[in-house]
Amino acid sequence: MSEHIHHYTSDDLSLTQAHSYTLLLQVDENCFSYAVINGKQLLGWAENHPVDELRDPQQLREILTANYKQVVTGVHGTGFTLLPSSLFDTERVADAARLLDVSDDEEVSAEMLDNQNIIVYKISETLTRAIKDLDNQKTVYTNAGWIKAIADARPADADIYLDMGNGIVSILNFKDTRLRFYNTFKFNNHEELAYFCALVYGELAIKPEDARLIISGDINDTDGYFTYLQGFFGEVTLNTLQVLNLPQTTPSHKILALAALSLCALSEEN
């Protein structure tokens, strides 16, 4: 997997116009990535900055303190569960949270993940402190936009989607274009990643040779993780889905989960 830190700034970026822009943030306990967009145009992007920079901006002070039209923050959950929306009562979030073994330094949030499912997830106090001072903020589950972007692309039943970063892989599958499987796993090496993929295939009763792995995140088609997966599964490709207008120097699969948070902002405005 790549150790390169990607960064892009458009000549069109002018923070005096930030009131017309949206800031997208994807945050976990240790680091965050950001994108500045104007409509569907990507104006700025950087990844893997330390969370301390959110709490006390130094290097990114101008970017993080500009007066944006909206800030959409995707937060990493330390645990989650999915519940059918037809059975969910917003007044009983605390009951659902009992499934997550919530500690004193965690908070619980719940939101619509799609038309059929509610995701209830817990967030660490470290993360909530890091984002508490952001203005005009809408907070969503970290992969909410990624799941929506793939659902909108009408995925095939045998397509398994992966998004990878910071030693965590999110795995997603649809059946008849409805969410069938979503989970996240921590992995340390090629073998563990392949094992979790095979585990999902077994649970979904899909033969590995019949399936297609479609991958986004911190990976490229020449590194060891990618080529190792090619030895076990029928087809392994990078995800070419684009939800923003990107420059040629910005690989769409690298930024997909972050860029897809823009769909969460647009859904509020439409």
mmCIF file of N, CA and C in Angstrom, residues 150-205:
data_model
loop_
_atom_site.group_PDB
_atom_site.id
_atom_site.type_symbol
_atom_site.label_atom_id
_atom_site.label_comp_id
_atom_site.label_asym_id
_atom_site.label_seq_id
_atom_site.Cartn_x
_atom_site.Cartn_y
_atom_site.Cartn_z
ATOM 1 N N ILE A 150 -22.043 4.089 -4.487
ATOM 2 C CA ILE A 150 -22.053 2.768 -5.108
ATOM 3 C C ILE A 150 -23.481 2.303 -5.361
ATOM 4 N N ALA A 151 -24.378 2.559 -4.413
ATOM 5 C CA ALA A 151 -25.778 2.193 -4.617
ATOM 6 C C ALA A 151 -26.354 2.893 -5.848
ATOM 7 N N ASP A 152 -26.006 4.160 -6.028
ATOM 8 C CA ASP A 152 -26.517 4.930 -7.169
ATOM 9 C C ASP A 152 -25.990 4.401 -8.501
ATOM 10 N N ALA A 153 -24.839 3.689 -8.459
ATOM 11 C CA ALA A 153 -24.246 3.134 -9.679
ATOM 12 C C ALA A 153 -24.854 1.786 -10.056
ATOM 13 N N ARG A 154 -25.853 1.327 -9.295
ATOM 14 C CA ARG A 154 -26.586 0.081 -9.554
ATOM 15 C C ARG A 154 -25.623 -1.111 -9.673
ATOM 16 N N PRO A 155 -25.015 -1.477 -8.577
ATOM 17 C CA PRO A 155 -24.018 -2.551 -8.594
ATOM 18 C C PRO A 155 -24.637 -3.921 -8.873
ATOM 19 N N ALA A 156 -23.843 -4.813 -9.468
ATOM 20 C CA ALA A 156 -24.273 -6.185 -9.728
ATOM 21 C C ALA A 156 -24.199 -7.008 -8.443
ATOM 22 N N ASP A 157 -24.971 -8.085 -8.391
ATOM 23 C CA ASP A 157 -25.064 -8.896 -7.176
ATOM 24 C C ASP A 157 -23.735 -9.514 -6.778
ATOM 25 N N ALA A 158 -22.888 -9.844 -7.740
ATOM 26 C CA ALA A 158 -21.619 -10.507 -7.436
ATOM 27 C C ALA A 158 -20.466 -9.528 -7.244
ATOM 28 N N ASP A 159 -20.746 -8.225 -7.298
ATOM 29 C CA ASP A 159 -19.710 -7.217 -7.088
ATOM 30 C C ASP A 159 -19.486 -7.001 -5.598
ATOM 31 N N ILE A 160 -18.243 -7.117 -5.161
ATOM 32 C CA ILE A 160 -17.859 -6.841 -3.782
ATOM 33 C C ILE A 160 -16.981 -5.591 -3.790
ATOM 34 N N TYR A 161 -17.394 -4.568 -3.040
ATOM 35 C CA TYR A 161 -16.670 -3.295 -3.014
ATOM 36 C C TYR A 161 -15.840 -3.197 -1.739
ATOM 37 N N LEU A 162 -14.601 -2.776 -1.901
ATOM 38 C CA LEU A 162 -13.696 -2.565 -0.786
ATOM 39 C C LEU A 162 -13.248 -1.113 -0.769
ATOM 40 N N ASP A 163 -13.134 -0.560 0.433
ATOM 41 C CA ASP A 163 -12.458 0.720 0.604
ATOM 42 C C ASP A 163 -11.446 0.544 1.720
ATOM 43 N N MET A 164 -10.189 0.922 1.454
ATOM 44 C CA MET A 164 -9.077 0.598 2.349
ATOM 45 C C MET A 164 -8.360 1.857 2.812
ATOM 46 N N GLY A 165 -7.955 1.839 4.083
ATOM 47 C CA GLY A 165 -7.165 2.943 4.595
ATOM 48 C C GLY A 165 -6.825 2.755 6.054
ATOM 49 N N ASN A 166 -5.589 3.074 6.433
ATOM 50 C CA ASN A 166 -5.144 3.037 7.819
ATOM 51 C C ASN A 166 -5.402 1.683 8.479
ATOM 52 N N GLY A 167 -5.174 0.606 7.731
ATOM 53 C CA GLY A 167 -5.289 -0.731 8.284
ATOM 54 C C GLY A 167 -6.707 -1.218 8.490
ATOM 55 N N ILE A 168 -7.677 -0.550 7.875
ATOM 56 C CA ILE A 168 -9.082 -0.962 7.974
ATOM 57 C C ILE A 168 -9.636 -1.115 6.568
ATOM 58 N N VAL A 169 -10.390 -2.195 6.337
ATOM 59 C CA VAL A 169 -11.070 -2.383 5.068
ATOM 60 C C VAL A 169 -12.574 -2.415 5.315
ATOM 61 N N SER A 170 -13.312 -1.650 4.538
ATOM 62 C CA SER A 170 -14.774 -1.695 4.535
ATOM 63 C C SER A 170 -15.203 -2.530 3.339
ATOM 64 N N ILE A 171 -16.138 -3.443 3.554
ATOM 65 C CA ILE A 171 -16.575 -4.368 2.509
ATOM 66 C C ILE A 171 -18.077 -4.232 2.332
ATOM 67 N N LEU A 172 -18.514 -4.133 1.071
ATOM 68 C CA LEU A 172 -19.892 -3.775 0.746
ATOM 69 C C LEU A 172 -20.404 -4.626 -0.404
ATOM 70 N N ASN A 173 -21.657 -5.062 -0.287
ATOM 71 C CA ASN A 173 -22.292 -5.831 -1.358
ATOM 72 C C ASN A 173 -23.780 -5.489 -1.415
ATOM 73 N N PHE A 174 -24.321 -5.530 -2.632
ATOM 74 C CA PHE A 174 -25.742 -5.291 -2.848
ATOM 75 C C PHE A 174 -26.369 -6.486 -3.552
ATOM 76 N N LYS A 175 -27.636 -6.683 -3.328
ATOM 77 C CA LYS A 175 -28.414 -7.674 -4.079
ATOM 78 C C LYS A 175 -29.670 -6.996 -4.588
ATOM 79 N N ASP A 176 -29.909 -7.101 -5.882
ATOM 80 C CA ASP A 176 -31.030 -6.386 -6.518
ATOM 81 C C ASP A 176 -30.968 -4.901 -6.170
ATOM 82 N N THR A 177 -29.744 -4.363 -6.154
ATOM 83 C CA THR A 177 -29.415 -2.962 -5.876
ATOM 84 C C THR A 177 -29.806 -2.512 -4.462
ATOM 85 N N ARG A 178 -30.105 -3.449 -3.571
ATOM 86 C CA ARG A 178 -30.385 -3.112 -2.180
ATOM 87 C C ARG A 178 -29.239 -3.623 -1.307
ATOM 88 N N LEU A 179 -28.929 -2.871 -0.263
ATOM 89 C CA LEU A 179 -27.814 -3.229 0.608
ATOM 90 C C LEU A 179 -28.009 -4.636 1.172
ATOM 91 N N ARG A 180 -27.006 -5.470 0.933
ATOM 92 C CA ARG A 180 -27.047 -6.853 1.400
ATOM 93 C C ARG A 180 -26.025 -7.101 2.506
ATOM 94 N N PHE A 181 -24.846 -6.466 2.399
ATOM 95 C CA PHE A 181 -23.781 -6.700 3.375
ATOM 96 C C PHE A 181 -22.925 -5.452 3.504
ATOM 97 N N TYR A 182 -22.610 -5.091 4.745
ATOM 98 C CA TYR A 182 -21.630 -4.039 5.010
ATOM 99 C C TYR A 182 -20.952 -4.351 6.334
ATOM 100 N N ASN A 183 -19.630 -4.318 6.333
ATOM 101 C CA ASN A 183 -18.880 -4.499 7.570
ATOM 102 C C ASN A 183 -17.477 -3.935 7.388
ATOM 103 N N THR A 184 -16.775 -3.748 8.489
ATOM 104 C CA THR A 184 -15.391 -3.284 8.451
ATOM 105 C C THR A 184 -14.519 -4.254 9.244
ATOM 106 N N PHE A 185 -13.265 -4.374 8.814
ATOM 107 C CA PHE A 185 -12.323 -5.287 9.458
ATOM 108 C C PHE A 185 -10.961 -4.600 9.564
ATOM 109 N N LYS A 186 -10.271 -4.841 10.662
ATOM 110 C CA LYS A 186 -8.878 -4.425 10.781
ATOM 111 C C LYS A 186 -7.989 -5.537 10.234
ATOM 112 N N PHE A 187 -6.955 -5.156 9.467
ATOM 113 C CA PHE A 187 -6.049 -6.154 8.911
ATOM 114 C C PHE A 187 -4.618 -5.645 9.004
ATOM 115 N N ASN A 188 -3.686 -6.592 9.051
ATOM 116 C CA ASN A 188 -2.277 -6.243 9.210
ATOM 117 C C ASN A 188 -1.405 -6.639 8.033
ATOM 118 N N ASN A 189 -1.918 -7.496 7.145
ATOM 119 C CA ASN A 189 -1.086 -7.999 6.053
ATOM 120 C C ASN A 189 -1.968 -8.515 4.918
ATOM 121 N N HIS A 190 -1.321 -8.962 3.828
ATOM 122 C CA HIS A 190 -2.018 -9.456 2.647
ATOM 123 C C HIS A 190 -2.932 -10.627 2.992
ATOM 124 N N GLU A 191 -2.420 -11.547 3.811
ATOM 125 C CA GLU A 191 -3.163 -12.758 4.122
ATOM 126 C C GLU A 191 -4.457 -12.443 4.879
ATOM 127 N N GLU A 192 -4.384 -11.522 5.834
ATOM 128 C CA GLU A 192 -5.584 -11.181 6.595
ATOM 129 C C GLU A 192 -6.614 -10.496 5.703
ATOM 130 N N LEU A 193 -6.156 -9.627 4.814
ATOM 131 C CA LEU A 193 -7.088 -8.969 3.904
ATOM 132 C C LEU A 193 -7.801 -9.987 3.022
ATOM 133 N N ALA A 194 -7.045 -10.920 2.432
ATOM 134 C CA ALA A 194 -7.644 -11.954 1.591
ATOM 135 C C ALA A 194 -8.587 -12.836 2.395
ATOM 136 N N TYR A 195 -8.216 -13.121 3.638
ATOM 137 C CA TYR A 195 -9.071 -13.955 4.494
ATOM 138 C C TYR A 195 -10.428 -13.299 4.712
ATOM 139 N N PHE A 196 -10.450 -12.010 5.032
ATOM 140 C CA PHE A 196 -11.718 -11.329 5.285
ATOM 141 C C PHE A 196 -12.572 -11.267 4.015
ATOM 142 N N CYS A 197 -11.920 -11.072 2.867
ATOM 143 C CA CYS A 197 -12.668 -11.088 1.609
ATOM 144 C C CYS A 197 -13.296 -12.462 1.380
ATOM 145 N N ALA A 198 -12.518 -13.513 1.603
ATOM 146 C CA ALA A 198 -13.031 -14.875 1.428
ATOM 147 C C ALA A 198 -14.154 -15.165 2.414
ATOM 148 N N LEU A 199 -14.030 -14.653 3.634
ATOM 149 C CA LEU A 199 -15.069 -14.828 4.645
ATOM 150 C C LEU A 199 -16.391 -14.230 4.172
ATOM 151 N N VAL A 200 -16.315 -13.032 3.585
ATOM 152 C CA VAL A 200 -17.527 -12.386 3.081
ATOM 153 C C VAL A 200 -18.115 -13.176 1.916
ATOM 154 N N TYR A 201 -17.268 -13.617 1.005
ATOM 155 C CA TYR A 201 -17.764 -14.423 -0.108
ATOM 156 C C TYR A 201 -18.482 -15.658 0.398
ATOM 157 N N GLY A 202 -17.921 -16.324 1.415
ATOM 158 C CA GLY A 202 -18.553 -17.507 1.966
ATOM 159 C C GLY A 202 -19.902 -17.193 2.572
ATOM 160 N N GLU A 203 -19.988 -16.075 3.303
ATOM 161 C CA GLU A 203 -21.252 -15.692 3.928
ATOM 162 C C GLU A 203 -22.317 -15.364 2.891
ATOM 163 N N LEU A 204 -21.886 -14.804 1.768
ATOM 164 C CA LEU A 204 -22.837 -14.427 0.716
ATOM 165 C C LEU A 204 -23.074 -15.549 -0.292
ATOM 166 N N ALA A 205 -22.387 -16.678 -0.105
ATOM 167 C CA ALA A 205 -22.514 -17.834 -1.011
ATOM 168 C C ALA A 205 -22.167 -17.458 -2.450
#
